[in-house]
PDB file of C-alpha atoms in Angstrom:
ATOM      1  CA  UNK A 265     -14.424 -10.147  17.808  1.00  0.00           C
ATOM      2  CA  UNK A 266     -14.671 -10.818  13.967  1.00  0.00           C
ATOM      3  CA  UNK A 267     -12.978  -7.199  13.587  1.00  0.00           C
ATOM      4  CA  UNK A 268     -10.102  -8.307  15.119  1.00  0.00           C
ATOM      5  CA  UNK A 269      -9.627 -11.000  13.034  1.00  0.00           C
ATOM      6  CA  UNK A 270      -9.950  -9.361  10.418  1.00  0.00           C
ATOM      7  CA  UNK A 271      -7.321  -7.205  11.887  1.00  0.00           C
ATOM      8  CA  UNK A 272      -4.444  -9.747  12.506  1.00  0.00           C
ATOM      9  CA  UNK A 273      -5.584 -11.770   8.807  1.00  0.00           C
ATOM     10  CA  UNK A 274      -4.356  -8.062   7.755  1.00  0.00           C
ATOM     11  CA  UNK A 275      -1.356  -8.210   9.534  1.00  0.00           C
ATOM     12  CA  UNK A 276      -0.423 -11.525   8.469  1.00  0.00           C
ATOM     13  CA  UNK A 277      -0.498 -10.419   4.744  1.00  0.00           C
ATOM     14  CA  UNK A 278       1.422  -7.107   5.625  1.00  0.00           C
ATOM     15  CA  UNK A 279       3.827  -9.030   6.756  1.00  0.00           C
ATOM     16  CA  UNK A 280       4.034 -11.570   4.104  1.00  0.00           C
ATOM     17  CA  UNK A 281       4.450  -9.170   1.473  1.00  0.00           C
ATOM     18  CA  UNK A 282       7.232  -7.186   3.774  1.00  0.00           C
ATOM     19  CA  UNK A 283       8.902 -10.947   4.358  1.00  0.00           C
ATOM     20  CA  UNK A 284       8.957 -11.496   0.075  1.00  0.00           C
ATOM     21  CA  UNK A 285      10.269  -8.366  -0.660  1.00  0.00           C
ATOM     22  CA  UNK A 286      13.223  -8.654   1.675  1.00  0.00           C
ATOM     23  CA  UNK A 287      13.520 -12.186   0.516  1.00  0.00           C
ATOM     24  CA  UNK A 288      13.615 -10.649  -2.904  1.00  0.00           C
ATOM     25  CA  UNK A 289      16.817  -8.091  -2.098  1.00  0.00           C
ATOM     26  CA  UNK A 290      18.890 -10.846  -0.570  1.00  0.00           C
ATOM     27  CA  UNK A 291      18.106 -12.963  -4.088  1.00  0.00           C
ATOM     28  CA  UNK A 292      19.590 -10.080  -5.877  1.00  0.00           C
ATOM     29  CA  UNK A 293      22.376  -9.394  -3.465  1.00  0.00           C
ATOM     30  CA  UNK A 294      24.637 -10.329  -6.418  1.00  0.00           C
ATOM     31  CA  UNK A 295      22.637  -8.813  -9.205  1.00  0.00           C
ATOM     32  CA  UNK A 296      24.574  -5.636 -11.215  1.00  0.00           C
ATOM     33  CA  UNK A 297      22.862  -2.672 -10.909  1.00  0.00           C
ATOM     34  CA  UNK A 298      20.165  -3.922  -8.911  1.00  0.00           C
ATOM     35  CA  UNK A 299      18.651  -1.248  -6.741  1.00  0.00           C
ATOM     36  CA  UNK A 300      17.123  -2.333  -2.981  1.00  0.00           C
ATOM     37  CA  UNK A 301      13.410  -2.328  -2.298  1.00  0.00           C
ATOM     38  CA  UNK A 302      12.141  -0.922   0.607  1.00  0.00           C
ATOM     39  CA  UNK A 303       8.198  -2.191   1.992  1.00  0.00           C
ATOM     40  CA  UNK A 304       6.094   0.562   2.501  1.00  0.00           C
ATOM     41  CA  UNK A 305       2.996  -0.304   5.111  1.00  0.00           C
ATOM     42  CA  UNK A 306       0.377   1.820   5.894  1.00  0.00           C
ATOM     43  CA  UNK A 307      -2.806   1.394   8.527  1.00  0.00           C
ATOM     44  CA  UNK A 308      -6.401   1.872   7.609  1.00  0.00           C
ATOM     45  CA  UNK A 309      -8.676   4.975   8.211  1.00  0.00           C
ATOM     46  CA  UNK A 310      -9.186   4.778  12.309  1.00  0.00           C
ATOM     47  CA  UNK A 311     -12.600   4.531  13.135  1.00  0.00           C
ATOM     48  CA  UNK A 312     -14.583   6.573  15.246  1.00  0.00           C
ATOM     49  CA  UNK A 313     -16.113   4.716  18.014  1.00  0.00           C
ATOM     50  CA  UNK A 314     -19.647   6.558  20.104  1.00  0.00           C
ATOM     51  CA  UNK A 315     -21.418   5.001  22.964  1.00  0.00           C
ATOM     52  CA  UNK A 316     -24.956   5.618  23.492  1.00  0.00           C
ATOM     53  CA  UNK A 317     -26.034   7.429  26.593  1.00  0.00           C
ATOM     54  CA  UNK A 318     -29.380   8.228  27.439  1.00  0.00           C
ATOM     55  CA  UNK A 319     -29.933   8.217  24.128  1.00  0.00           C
ATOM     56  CA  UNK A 320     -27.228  10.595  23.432  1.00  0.00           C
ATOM     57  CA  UNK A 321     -23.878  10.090  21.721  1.00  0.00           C
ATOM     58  CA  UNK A 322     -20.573   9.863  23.763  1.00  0.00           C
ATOM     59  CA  UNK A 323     -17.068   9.810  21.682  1.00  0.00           C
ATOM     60  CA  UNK A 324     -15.387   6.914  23.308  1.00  0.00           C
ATOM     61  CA  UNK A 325     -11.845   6.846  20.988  1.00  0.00           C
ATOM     62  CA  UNK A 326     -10.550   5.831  17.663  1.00  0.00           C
ATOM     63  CA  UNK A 327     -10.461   2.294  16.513  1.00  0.00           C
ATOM     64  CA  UNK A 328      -7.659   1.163  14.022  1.00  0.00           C
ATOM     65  CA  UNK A 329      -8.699  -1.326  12.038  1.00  0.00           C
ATOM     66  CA  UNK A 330      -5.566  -2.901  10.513  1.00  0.00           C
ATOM     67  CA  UNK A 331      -2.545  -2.140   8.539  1.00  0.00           C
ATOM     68  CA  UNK A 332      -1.722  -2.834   4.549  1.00  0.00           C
ATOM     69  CA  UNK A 333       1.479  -2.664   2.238  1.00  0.00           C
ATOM     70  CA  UNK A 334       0.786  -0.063   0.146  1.00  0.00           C
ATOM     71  CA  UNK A 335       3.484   0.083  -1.760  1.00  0.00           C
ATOM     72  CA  UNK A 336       7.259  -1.282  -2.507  1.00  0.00           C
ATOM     73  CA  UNK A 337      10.094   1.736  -2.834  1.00  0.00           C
ATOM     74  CA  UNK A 338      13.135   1.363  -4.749  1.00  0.00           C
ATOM     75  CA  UNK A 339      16.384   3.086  -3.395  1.00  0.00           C
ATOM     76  CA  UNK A 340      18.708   4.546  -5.864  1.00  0.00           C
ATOM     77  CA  UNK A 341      21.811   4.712  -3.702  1.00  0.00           C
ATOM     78  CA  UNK A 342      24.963   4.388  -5.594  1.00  0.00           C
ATOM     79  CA  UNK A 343      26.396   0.739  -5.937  1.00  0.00           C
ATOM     80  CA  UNK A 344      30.144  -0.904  -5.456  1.00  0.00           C
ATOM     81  CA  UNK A 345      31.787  -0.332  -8.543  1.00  0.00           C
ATOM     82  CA  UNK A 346      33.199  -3.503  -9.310  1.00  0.00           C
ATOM     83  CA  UNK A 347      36.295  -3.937 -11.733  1.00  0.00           C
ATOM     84  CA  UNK A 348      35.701  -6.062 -14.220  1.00  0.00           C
ATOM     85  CA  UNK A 349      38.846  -5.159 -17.101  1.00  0.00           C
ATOM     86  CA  UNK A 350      36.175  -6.068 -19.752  1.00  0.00           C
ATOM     87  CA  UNK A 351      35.566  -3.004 -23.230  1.00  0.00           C
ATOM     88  CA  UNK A 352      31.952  -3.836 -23.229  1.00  0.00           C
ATOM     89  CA  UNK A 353      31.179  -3.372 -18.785  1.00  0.00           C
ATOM     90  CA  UNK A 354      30.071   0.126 -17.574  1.00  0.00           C
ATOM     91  CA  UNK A 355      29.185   1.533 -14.539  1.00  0.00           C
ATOM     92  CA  UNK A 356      27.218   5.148 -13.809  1.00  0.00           C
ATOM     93  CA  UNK A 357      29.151   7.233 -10.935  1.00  0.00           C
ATOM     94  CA  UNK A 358      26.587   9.532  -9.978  1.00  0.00           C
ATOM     95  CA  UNK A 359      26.129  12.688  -7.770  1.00  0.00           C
ATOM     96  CA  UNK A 360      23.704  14.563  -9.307  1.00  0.00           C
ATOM     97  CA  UNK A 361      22.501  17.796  -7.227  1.00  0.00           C
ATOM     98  CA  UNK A 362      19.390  20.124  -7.454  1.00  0.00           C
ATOM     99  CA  UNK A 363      19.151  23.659  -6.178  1.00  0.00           C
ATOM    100  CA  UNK A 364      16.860  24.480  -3.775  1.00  0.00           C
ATOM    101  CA  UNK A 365      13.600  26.875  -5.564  1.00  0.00           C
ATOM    102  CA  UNK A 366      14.091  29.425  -2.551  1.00  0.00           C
ATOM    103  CA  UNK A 367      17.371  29.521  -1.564  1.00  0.00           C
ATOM    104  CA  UNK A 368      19.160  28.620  -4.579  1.00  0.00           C
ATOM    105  CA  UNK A 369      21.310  26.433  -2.624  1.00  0.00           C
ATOM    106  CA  UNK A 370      22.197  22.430  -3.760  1.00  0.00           C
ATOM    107  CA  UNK A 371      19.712  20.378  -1.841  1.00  0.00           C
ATOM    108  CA  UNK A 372      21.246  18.228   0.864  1.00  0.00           C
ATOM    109  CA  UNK A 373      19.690  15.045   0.230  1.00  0.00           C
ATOM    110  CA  UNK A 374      18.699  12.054   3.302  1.00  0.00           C
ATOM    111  CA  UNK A 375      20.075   8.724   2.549  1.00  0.00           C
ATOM    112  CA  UNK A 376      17.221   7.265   0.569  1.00  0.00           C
ATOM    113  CA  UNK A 377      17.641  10.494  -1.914  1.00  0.00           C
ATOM    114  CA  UNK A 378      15.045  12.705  -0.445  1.00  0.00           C
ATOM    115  CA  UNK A 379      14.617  16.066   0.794  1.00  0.00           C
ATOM    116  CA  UNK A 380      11.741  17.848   2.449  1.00  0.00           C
ATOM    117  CA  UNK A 381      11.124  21.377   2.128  1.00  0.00           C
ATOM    118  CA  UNK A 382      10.497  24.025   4.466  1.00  0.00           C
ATOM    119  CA  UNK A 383       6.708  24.213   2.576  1.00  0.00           C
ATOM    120  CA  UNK A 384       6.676  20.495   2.660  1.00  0.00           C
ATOM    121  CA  UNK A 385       7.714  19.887  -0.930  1.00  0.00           C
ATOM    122  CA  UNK A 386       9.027  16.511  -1.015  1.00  0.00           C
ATOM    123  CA  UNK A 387      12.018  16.393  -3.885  1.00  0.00           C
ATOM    124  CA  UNK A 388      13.648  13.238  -5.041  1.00  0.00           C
ATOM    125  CA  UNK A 389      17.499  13.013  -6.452  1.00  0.00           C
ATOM    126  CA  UNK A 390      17.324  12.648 -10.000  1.00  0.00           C
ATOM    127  CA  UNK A 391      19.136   9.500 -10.983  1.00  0.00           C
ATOM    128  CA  UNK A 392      20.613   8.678 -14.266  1.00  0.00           C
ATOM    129  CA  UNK A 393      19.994   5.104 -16.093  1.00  0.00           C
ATOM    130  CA  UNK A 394      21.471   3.372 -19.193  1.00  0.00           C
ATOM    131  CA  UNK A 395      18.647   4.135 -21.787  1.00  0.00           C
ATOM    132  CA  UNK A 396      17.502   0.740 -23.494  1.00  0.00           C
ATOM    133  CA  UNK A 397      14.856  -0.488 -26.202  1.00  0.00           C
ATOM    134  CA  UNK A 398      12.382  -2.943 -26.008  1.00  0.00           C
ATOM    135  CA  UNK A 399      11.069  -4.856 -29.075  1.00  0.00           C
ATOM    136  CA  UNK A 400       7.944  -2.657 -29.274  1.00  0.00           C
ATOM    137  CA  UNK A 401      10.408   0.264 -29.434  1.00  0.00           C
ATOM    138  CA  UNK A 402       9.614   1.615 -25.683  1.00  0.00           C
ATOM    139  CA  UNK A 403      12.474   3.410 -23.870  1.00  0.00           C
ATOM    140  CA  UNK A 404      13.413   1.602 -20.843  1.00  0.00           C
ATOM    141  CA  UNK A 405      16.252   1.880 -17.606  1.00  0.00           C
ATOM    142  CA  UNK A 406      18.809  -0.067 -16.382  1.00  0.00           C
ATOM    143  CA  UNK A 407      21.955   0.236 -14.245  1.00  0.00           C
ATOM    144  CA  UNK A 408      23.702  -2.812 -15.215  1.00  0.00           C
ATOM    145  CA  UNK A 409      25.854  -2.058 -17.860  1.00  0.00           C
ATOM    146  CA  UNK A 410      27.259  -5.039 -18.745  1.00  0.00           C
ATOM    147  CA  UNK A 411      26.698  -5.056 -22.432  1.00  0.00           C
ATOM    148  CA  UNK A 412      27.741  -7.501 -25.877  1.00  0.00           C
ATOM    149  CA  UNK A 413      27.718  -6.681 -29.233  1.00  0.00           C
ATOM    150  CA  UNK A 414      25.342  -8.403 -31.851  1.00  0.00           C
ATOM    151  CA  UNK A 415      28.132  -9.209 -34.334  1.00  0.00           C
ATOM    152  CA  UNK A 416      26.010  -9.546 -37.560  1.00  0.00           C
ATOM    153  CA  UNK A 417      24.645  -5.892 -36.652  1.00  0.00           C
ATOM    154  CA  UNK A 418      27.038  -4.022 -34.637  1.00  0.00           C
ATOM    155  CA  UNK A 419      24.120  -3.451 -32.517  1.00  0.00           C
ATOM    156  CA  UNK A 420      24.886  -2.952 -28.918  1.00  0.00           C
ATOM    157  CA  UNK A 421      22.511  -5.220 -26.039  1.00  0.00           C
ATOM    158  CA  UNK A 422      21.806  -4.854 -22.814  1.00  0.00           C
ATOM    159  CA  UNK A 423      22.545  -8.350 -20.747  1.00  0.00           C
ATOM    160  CA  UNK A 424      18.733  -8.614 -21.105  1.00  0.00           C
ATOM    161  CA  UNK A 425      18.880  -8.548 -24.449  1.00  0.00           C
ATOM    162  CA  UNK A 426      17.369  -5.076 -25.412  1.00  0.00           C
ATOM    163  CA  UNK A 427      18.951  -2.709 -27.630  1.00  0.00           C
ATOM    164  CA  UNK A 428      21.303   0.105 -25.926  1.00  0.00           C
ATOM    165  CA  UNK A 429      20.300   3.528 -27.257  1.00  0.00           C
ATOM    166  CA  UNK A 430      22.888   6.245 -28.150  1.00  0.00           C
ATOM    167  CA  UNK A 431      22.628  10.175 -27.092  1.00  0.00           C
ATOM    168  CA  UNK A 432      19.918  10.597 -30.073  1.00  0.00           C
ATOM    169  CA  UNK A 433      17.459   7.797 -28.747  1.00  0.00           C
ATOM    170  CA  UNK A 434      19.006   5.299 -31.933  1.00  0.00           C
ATOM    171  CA  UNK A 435      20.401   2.355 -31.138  1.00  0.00           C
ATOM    172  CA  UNK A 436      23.740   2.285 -30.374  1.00  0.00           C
ATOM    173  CA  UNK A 437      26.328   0.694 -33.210  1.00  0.00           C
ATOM    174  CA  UNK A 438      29.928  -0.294 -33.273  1.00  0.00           C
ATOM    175  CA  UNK A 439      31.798  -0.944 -35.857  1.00  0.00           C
ATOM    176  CA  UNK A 440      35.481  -2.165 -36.005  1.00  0.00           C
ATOM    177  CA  UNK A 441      37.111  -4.380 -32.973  1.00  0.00           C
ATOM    178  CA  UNK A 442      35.128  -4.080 -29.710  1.00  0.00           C
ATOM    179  CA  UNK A 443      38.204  -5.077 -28.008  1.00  0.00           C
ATOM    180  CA  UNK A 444      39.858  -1.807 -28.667  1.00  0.00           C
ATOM    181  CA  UNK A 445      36.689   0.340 -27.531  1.00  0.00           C
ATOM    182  CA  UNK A 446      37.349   3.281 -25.669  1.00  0.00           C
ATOM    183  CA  UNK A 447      34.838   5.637 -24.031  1.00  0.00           C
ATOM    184  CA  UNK A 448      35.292   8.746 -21.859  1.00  0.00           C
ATOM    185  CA  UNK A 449      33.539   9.661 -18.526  1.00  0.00           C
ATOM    186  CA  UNK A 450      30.774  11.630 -20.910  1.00  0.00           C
ATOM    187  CA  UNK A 451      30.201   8.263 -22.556  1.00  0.00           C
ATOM    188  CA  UNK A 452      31.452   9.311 -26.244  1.00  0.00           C
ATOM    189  CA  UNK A 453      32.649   6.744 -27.794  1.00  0.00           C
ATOM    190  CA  UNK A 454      36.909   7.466 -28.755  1.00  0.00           C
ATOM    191  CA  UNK A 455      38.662   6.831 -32.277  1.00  0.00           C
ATOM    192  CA  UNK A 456      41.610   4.111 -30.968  1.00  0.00           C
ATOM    193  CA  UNK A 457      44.083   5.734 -33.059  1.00  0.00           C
ATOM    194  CA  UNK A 458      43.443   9.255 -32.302  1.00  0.00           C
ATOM    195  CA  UNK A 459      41.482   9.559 -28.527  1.00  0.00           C
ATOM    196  CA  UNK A 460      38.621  11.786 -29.867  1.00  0.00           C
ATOM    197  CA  UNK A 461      35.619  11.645 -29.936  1.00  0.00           C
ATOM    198  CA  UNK A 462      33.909  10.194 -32.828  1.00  0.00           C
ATOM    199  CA  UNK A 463      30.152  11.884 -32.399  1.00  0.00           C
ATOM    200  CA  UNK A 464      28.963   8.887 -30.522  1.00  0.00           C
ATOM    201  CA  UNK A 465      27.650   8.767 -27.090  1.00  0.00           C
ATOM    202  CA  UNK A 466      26.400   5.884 -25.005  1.00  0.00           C
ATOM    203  CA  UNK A 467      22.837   7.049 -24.273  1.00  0.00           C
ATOM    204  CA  UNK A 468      22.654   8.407 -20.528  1.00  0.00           C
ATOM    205  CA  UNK A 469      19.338   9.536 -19.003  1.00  0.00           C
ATOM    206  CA  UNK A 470      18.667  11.485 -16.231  1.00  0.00           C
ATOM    207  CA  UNK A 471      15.038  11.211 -14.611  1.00  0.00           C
ATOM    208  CA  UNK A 472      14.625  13.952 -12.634  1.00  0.00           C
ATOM    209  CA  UNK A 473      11.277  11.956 -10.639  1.00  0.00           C
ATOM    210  CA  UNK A 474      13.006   8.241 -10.467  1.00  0.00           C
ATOM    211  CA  UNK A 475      10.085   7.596  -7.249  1.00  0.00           C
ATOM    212  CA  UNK A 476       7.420   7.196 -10.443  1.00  0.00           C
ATOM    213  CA  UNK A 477       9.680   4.406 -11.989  1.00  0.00           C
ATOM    214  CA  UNK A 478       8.085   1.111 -12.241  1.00  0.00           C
ATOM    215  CA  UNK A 479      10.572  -1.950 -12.546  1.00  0.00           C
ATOM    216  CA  UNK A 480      10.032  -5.553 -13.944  1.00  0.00           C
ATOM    217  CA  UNK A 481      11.405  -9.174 -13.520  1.00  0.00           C
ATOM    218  CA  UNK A 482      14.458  -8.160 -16.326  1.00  0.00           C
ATOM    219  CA  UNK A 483      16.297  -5.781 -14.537  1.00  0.00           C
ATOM    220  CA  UNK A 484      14.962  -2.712 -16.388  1.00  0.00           C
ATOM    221  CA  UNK A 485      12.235   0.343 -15.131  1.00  0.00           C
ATOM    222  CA  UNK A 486      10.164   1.804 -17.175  1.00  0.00           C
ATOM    223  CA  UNK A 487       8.700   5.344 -17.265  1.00  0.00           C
ATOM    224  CA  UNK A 488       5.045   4.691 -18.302  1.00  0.00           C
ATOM    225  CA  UNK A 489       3.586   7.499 -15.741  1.00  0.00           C
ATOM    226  CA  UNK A 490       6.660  10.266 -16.021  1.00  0.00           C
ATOM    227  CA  UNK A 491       6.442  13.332 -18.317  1.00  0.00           C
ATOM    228  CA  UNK A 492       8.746  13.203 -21.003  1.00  0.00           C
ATOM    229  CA  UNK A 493      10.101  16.565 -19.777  1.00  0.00           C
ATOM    230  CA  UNK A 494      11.365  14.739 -16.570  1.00  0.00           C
ATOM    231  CA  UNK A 495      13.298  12.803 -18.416  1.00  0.00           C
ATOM    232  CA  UNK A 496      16.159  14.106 -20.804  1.00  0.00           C
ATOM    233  CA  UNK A 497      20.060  13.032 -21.961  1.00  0.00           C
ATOM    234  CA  UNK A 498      22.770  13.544 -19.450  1.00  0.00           C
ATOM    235  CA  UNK A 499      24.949  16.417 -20.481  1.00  0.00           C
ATOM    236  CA  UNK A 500      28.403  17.757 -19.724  1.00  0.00           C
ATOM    237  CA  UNK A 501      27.127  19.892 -16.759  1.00  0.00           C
ATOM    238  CA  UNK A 502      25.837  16.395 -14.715  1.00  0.00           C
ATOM    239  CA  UNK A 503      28.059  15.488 -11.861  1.00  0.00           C
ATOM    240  CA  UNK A 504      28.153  11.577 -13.296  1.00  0.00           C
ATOM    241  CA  UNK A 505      30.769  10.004 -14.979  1.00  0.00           C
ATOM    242  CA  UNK A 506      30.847   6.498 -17.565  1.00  0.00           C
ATOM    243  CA  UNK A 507      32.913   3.990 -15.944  1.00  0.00           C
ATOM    244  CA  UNK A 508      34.599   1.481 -18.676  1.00  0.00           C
ATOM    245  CA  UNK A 509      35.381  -1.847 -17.565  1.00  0.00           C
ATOM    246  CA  UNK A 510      33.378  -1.736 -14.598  1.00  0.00           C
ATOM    247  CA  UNK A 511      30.261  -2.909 -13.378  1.00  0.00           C
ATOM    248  CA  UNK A 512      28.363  -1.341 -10.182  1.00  0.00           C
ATOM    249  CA  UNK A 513      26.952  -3.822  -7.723  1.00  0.00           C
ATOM    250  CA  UNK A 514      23.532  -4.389  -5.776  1.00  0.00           C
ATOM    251  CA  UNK A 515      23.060  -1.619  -2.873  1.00  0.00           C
ATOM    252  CA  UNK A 516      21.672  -4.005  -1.386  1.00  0.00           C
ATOM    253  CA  UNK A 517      22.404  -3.581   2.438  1.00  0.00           C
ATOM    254  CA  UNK A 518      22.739  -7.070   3.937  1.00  0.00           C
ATOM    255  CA  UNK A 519      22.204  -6.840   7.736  1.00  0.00           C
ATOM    256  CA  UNK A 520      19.211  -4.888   7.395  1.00  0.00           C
ATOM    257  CA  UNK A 521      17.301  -6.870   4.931  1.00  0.00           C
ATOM    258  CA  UNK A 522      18.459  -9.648   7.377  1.00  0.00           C
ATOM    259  CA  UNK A 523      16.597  -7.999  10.267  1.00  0.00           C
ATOM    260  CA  UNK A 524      13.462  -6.908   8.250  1.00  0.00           C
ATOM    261  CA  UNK A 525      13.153 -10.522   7.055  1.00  0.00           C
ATOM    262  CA  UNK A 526      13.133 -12.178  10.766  1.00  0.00           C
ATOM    263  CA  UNK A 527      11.288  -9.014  11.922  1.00  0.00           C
ATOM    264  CA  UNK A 528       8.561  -9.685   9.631  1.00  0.00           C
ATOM    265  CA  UNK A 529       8.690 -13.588  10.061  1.00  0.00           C
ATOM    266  CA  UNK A 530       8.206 -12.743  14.001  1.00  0.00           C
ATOM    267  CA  UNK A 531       5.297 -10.022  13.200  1.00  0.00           C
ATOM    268  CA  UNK A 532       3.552 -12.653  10.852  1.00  0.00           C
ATOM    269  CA  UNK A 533       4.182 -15.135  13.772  1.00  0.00           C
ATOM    270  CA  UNK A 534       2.044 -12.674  16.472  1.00  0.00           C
ATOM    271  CA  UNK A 535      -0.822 -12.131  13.909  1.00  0.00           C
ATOM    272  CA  UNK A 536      -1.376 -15.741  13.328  1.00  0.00           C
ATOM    273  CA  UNK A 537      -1.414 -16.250  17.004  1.00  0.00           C
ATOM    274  CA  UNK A 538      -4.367 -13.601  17.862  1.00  0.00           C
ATOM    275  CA  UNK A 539      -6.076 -15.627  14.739  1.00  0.00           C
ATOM    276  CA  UNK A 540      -5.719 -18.773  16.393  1.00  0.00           C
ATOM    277  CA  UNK A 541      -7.234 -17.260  19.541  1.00  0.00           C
ATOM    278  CA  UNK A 542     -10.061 -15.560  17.980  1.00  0.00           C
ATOM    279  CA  UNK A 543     -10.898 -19.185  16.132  1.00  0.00           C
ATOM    280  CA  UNK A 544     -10.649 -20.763  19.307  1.00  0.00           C
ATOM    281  CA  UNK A 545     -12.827 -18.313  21.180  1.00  0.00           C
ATOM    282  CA  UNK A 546     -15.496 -18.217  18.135  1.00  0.00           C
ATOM    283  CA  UNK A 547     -15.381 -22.175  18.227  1.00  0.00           C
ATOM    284  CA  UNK A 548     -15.875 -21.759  22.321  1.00  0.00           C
ATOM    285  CA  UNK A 549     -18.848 -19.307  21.907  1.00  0.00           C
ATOM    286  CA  UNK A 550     -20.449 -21.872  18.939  1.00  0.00           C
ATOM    287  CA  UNK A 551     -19.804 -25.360  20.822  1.00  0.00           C
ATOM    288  CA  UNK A 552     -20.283 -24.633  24.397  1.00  0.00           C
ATOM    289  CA  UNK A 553     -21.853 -21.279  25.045  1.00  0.00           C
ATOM    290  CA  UNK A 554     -24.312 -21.787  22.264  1.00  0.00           C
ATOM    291  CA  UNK A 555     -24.750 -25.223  23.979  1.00  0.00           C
ATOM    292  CA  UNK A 556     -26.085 -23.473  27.390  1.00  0.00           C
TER     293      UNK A 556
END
């Protein structure tokens, strides 16, 4: 009796945790660049259950003994671009493909960005990020591009306030009137007058293992657990392209986190029913069989 309610309590904080994060998408419907979370859950080793026969062991079945949320997924599907007519906005149109290691073929990826292989490989899309700079000088990720210009510096920041990094990992200065900033698709900054390049270059980053990314409360990821070879400088060869005056949108998928949220509510709801029968059967077996 105790196991199973043990069992539901388990349930009940599954569920919680899958009701906050979906709660948490459709707070950030809104947000630029923010990328959905998905709730991963996961039950606990089964148990092996025996019954003793003439003093002999008999397998009678396996006994689950509850489920957890292991662990929270982000989804890196490409965003609404959203015109915004602004120098300073930028958006990351991305495609970016990866051959196959035996048939040399581009990987055709599922809709969260994965792929399976025929030896069970699993292989995630890499995904390419705005490259930022904390205070402590630690390289960080973000999709919203929406970016100002510290006017006493030049210094291009993130909305979060961290310093945009250029195609050398330094930050990224302007100098002259923001207003008539051009860019290309490759992110290299433009002379106004001319239209070339003038050896500048918004910093891009592609991280080719974006499943190890591990984001915070300010809209950024970092990379504390990834290689440093995963993680290199777009180049002219990557199927993305800089977007000025534009800003890409939450993926956020409305009607589903809708229907996770009241599917978890409901879930939660069972669970804390089979507690409130176990408490009421314990309280039976204390106060009136215990009685007898």
């Amino acid at each position: 009796m105790i196991r199973g309610l043990y069992t539901a309590a388990a349930g009940m904080v599954t569920q919680q945790r899958r009701h906050d994060t979906a709660t948490q998408n459709i707070a950030n419907l809104n947000t630029t660049g923010y990328k959905q979370v998905d709730s991963v859950n996961h039950a606990f080793p089964d148990v092996l259950i025996s019954a003793m026969i003439n003093g002999n062991t008999a397998p009678v079945g396996r006994l689950n003994t509850g489920v957890f949320a292991e662990q929270s997924i982000s989804q890196y599907l490409q965003g609404d671009l959203r015109e915004s007519g602004k120098s300073m906005d930028f958006a990351l149109s991305t495609d970016l493909q990866v051959a196959d290691p035996v048939t040399g073929q581009n990987i055709a990826f599922d809709g969260s960005g994965k792929y399976v292989s025929a030896d069970g490989e699993v292989i995630y899309r890499p995904q390419a990020f705005f490259t930022v700079q904390d205070a402590e000088g630690n390289n960080l990720f973000t999709r919203n591009g929406s970016f100002t210009v510290n006017a006493a510096t030049g210094e291009v920041l993130s909305s979060g306030g961290f310093k945009v990094l250029d195609s050398t990992g330094k930050p990224l200065v302007l100098t002259g009137n923001q207003d008539t900033l051009k860019v290309d698709g490759q992110g290299n900054v433009l002379n106004p007058e001319t239209g070339l390049p003038t050896g500048t270059k918004i910093g891009v980053s592609v991280v080719t293992k974006p499943q190890e990314l591990v984001r915070d409360g300010k809209g950024v990821f970092h990379a504390d657990d990834i290689a440093a070879a995963d993680i290199r400088y777009s180049n002219a060869t990557d199927n993305l392209q800089v977007r000025q005056g534009y800003l890409e949108g939450s993926n956020v998928d409305p009607t589903q986190v809708t229907v996770d949220l009241n599917a978890a509510y409901r879930a939660y709801e069972a669970n804390q029913k089979i507690v409130q029968y176990y408490d009421s059967s314990l309280q039976k077996a204390v106060t009136e069989v215990g009685r007898v």
